[in-house]
Coordinates of C-alpha atoms in Angstrom, one line a residue:
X844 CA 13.0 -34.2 14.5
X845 CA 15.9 -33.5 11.8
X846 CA 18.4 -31.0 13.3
X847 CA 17.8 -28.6 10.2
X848 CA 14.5 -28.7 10.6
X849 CA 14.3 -27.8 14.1
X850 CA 16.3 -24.5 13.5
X851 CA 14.5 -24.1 10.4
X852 CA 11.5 -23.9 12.5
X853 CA 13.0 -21.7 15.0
X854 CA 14.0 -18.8 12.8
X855 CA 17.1 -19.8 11.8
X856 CA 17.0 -19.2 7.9
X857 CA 15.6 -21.6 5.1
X858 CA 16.6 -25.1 4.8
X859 CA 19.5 -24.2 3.0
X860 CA 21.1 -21.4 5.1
X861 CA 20.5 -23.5 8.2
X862 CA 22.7 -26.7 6.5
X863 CA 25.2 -24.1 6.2
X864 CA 25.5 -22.8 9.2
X865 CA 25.5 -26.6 10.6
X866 CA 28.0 -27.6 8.4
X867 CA 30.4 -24.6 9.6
X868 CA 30.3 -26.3 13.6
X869 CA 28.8 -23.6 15.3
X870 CA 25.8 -26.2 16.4
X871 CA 25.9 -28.0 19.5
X872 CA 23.5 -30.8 21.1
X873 CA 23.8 -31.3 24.3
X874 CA 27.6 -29.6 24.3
X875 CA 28.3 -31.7 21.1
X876 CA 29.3 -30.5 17.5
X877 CA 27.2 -31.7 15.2
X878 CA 27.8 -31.4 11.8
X879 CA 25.3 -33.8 10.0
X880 CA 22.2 -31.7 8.7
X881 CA 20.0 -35.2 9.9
X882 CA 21.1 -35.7 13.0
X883 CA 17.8 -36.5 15.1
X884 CA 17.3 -34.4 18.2
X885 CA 14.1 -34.3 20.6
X886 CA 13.1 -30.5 20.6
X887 CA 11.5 -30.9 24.2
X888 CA 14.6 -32.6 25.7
X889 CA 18.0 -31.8 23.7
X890 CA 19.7 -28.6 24.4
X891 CA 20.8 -27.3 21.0
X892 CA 23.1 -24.3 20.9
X893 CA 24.0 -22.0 17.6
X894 CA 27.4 -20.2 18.1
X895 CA 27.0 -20.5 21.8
X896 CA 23.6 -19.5 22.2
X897 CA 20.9 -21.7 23.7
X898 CA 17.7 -22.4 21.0
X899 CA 14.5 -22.9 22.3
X900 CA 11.9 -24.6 20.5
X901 CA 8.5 -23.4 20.1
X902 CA 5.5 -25.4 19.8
X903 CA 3.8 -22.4 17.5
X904 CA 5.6 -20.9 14.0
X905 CA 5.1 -18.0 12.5
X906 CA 5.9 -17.2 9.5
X907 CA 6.4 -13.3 7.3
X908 CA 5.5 -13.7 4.1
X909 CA 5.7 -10.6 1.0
X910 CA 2.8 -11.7 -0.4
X911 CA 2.4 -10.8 -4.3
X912 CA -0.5 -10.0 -6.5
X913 CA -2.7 -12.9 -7.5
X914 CA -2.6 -15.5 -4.6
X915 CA -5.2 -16.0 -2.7
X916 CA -4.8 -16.3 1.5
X917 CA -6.7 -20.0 1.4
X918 CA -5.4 -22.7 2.2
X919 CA -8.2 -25.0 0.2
X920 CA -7.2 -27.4 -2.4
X921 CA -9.6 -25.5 -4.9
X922 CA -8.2 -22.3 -4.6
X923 CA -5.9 -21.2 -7.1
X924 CA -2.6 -19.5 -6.9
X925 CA -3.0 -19.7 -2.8
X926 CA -0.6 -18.3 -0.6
X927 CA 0.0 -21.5 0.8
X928 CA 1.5 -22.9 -2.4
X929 CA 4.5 -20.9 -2.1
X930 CA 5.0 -22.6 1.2
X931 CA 8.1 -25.4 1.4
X932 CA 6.5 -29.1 2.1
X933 CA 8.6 -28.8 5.1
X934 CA 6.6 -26.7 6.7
X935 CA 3.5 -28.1 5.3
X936 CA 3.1 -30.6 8.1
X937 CA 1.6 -27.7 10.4
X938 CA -2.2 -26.6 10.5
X939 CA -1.3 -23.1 9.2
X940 CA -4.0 -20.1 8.5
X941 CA -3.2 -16.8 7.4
X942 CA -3.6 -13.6 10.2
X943 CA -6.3 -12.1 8.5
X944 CA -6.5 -11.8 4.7
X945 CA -5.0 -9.8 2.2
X946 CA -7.0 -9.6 -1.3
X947 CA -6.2 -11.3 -4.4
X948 CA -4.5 -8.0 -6.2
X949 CA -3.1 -7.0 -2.9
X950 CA 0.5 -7.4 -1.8
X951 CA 2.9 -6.8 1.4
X952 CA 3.0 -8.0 5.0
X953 CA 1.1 -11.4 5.4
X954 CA 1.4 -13.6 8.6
X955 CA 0.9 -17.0 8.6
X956 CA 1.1 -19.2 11.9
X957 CA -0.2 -22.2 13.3
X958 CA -0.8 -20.5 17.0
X959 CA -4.9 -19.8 16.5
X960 CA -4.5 -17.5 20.3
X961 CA -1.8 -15.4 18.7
X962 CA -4.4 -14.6 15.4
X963 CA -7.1 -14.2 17.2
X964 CA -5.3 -11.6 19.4
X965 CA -4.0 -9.8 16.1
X966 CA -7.5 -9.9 14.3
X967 CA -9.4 -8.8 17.7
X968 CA -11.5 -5.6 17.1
X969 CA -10.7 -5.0 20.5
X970 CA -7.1 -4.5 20.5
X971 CA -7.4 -2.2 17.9
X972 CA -4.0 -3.1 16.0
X973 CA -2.9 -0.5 13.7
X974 CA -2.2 -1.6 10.5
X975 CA -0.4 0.9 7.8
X976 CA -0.8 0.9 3.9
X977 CA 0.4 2.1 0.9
X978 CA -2.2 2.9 -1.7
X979 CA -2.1 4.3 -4.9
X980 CA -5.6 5.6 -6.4
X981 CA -6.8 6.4 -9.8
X982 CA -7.5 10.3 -9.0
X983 CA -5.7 12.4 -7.2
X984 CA -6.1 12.8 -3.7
X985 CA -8.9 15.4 -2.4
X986 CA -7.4 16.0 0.9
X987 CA -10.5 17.7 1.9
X988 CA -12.9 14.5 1.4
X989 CA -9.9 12.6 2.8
X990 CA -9.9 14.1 6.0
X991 CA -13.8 12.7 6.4
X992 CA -11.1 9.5 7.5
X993 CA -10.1 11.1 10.6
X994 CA -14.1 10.8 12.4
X995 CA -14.9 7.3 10.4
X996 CA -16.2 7.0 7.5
X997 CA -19.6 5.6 6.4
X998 CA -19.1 2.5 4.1
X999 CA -21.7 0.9 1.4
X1000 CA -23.1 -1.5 3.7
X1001 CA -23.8 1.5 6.6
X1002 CA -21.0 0.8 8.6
X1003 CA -19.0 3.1 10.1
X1004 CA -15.1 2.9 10.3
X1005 CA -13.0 3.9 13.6
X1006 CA -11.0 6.8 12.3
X1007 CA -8.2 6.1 10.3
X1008 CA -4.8 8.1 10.0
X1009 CA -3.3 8.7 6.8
X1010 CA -0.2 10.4 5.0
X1011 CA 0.1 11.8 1.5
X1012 CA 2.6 11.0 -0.2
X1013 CA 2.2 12.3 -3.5
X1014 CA -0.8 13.2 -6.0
X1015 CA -2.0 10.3 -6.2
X1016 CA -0.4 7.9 -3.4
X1017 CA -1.4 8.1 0.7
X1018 CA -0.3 5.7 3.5
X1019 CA -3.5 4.6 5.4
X1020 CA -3.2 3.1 9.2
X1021 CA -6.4 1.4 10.1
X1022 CA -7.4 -0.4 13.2
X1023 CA -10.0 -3.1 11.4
X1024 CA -9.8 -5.2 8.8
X1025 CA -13.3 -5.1 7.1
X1026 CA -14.2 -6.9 3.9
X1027 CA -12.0 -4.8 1.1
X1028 CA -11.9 -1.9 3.9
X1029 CA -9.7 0.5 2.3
X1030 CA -10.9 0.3 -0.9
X1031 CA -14.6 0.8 0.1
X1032 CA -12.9 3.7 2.3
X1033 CA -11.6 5.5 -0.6
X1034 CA -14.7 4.3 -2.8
X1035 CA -16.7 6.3 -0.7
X1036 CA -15.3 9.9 -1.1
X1037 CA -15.3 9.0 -4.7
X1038 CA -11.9 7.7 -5.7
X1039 CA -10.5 3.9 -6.5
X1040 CA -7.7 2.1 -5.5
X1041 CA -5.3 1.0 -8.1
X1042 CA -2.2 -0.6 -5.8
X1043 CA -2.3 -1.6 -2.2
X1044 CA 0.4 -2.5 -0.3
X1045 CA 0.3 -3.6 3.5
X1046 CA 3.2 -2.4 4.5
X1047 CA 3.0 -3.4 8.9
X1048 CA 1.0 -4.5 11.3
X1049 CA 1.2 -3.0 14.7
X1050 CA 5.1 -3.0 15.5
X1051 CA 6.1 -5.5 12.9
X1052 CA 7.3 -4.1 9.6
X1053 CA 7.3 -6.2 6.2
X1054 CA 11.2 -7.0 5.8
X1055 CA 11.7 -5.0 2.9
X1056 CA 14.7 -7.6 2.0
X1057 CA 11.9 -10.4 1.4
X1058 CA 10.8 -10.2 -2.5
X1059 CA 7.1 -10.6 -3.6
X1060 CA 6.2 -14.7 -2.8
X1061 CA 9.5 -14.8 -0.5
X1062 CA 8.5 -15.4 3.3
X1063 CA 11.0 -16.2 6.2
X1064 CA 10.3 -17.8 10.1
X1065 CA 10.4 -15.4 12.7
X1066 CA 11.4 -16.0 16.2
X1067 CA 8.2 -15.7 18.1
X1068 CA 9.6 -12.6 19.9
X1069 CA 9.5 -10.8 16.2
X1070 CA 6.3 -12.2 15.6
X1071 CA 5.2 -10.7 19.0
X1072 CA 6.4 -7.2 17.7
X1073 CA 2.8 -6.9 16.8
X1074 CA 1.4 -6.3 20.2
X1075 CA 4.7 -3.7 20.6
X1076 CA 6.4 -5.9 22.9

């Protein structure tokens, strides 16, 4: 594997911040400045170092994405405007699926990854992982019919949520933390004490907050010990 795109995979920065920072000498191979952005390395053998710190390679990416309005989290051909099409062909080479789903006119925290363990632990109904958004509705906010949130609420289909917590912020804008990630959940939550959601925002899930430096269709690799920031570890 190319030594900028081993670090690239690791969390380093994107292709072009990593062949900067090899091109400065603080990368080692096996004790051994390296300066050429090419030079080949076996990830499960070579000791690479960054500024004096050993790199360790990891067989899984994950990836933190801002995801904007009108893309799509599918990764088929067919779909347009899909998340994945902001993706570098780099990075393309993995098998990569989106943690859950955002909708099409939603925006925020997005995960993508090619670890299917590590999604289906974030997506599991039974670890109940909180995840917080910003919404901004058409009416302003009863807080009486919004408190109906805090029991569960009863959706369209007859389902009932697990209670919710939620913040206002203003007339007409509340942060929501949920612990499921129904089909358009918080918009049939706030459809059903008679209101509509306008903007929605995911703004974290569990312990890992979107990196408010990341513009809408930016993403970044995250070192699998942020990525784990979900579970709070």
């Amino acid at each position: 594997m190319r030594l900028d795109k081993f670090l690239t995979h690791c969390g380093f920065g994107s292709r072009s911040q990593v062949k900067k920072l090899i091109r400065e000498g603080i990368v080692t191979v096996n004790g051994k400045q390296i300066v050429e952005v090419d030079f080949k390395i076996n990830p499960e053998e070579d000791i690479v170092e960054v500024d004096g710190r050993v790199v360790k390679f990891s067989k899984q990416i994950y990836i933190m994405m801002n995801k904007p309005k009108g893309y799509v989290c599918s990764n088929e051909e067919l779909a347009s405007l899909t998340v994945f099409s902001l993706i570098s062909d780099d990075l393309k080479y993995r098998d990569l699926h989106t943690v859950g789903r955002l909708d099409k006119d939603a925006e925020g925290l997005l995960i993508i990854t090619d670890d299917g363990e590590y999604t289906h632990r974030v997506i599991s109904p039974k670890k109940r992982i909180e995840k917080e958004y910003l919404v901004r509705l058409e009416k302003e906010v009863d807080e009486e019919k919004l408190k109906e949130f805090e029991n569960g609420i009863i959706l369209d289909d007859g389902y009932k949520t697990l209670p919710a917590k939620y913040t206002i912020i203003d007339s007409t804008t509340v942060k929501l933390c949920i612990y499921e990630g129904k089909y358009h959940q918080v918009k049939r939550m706030f459809e059903a004490i008679g209101n509509k959601v306008v903007d929605l925002k995911r703004l974290r899930i569990g312990g890992l907050n979107l990196d408010q430096s990341l513009k809408p269709g930016e993403y970044r690799v995250m070192k699998e010990e942020e990525a784990y920031l979900v579970f709070g570890k």
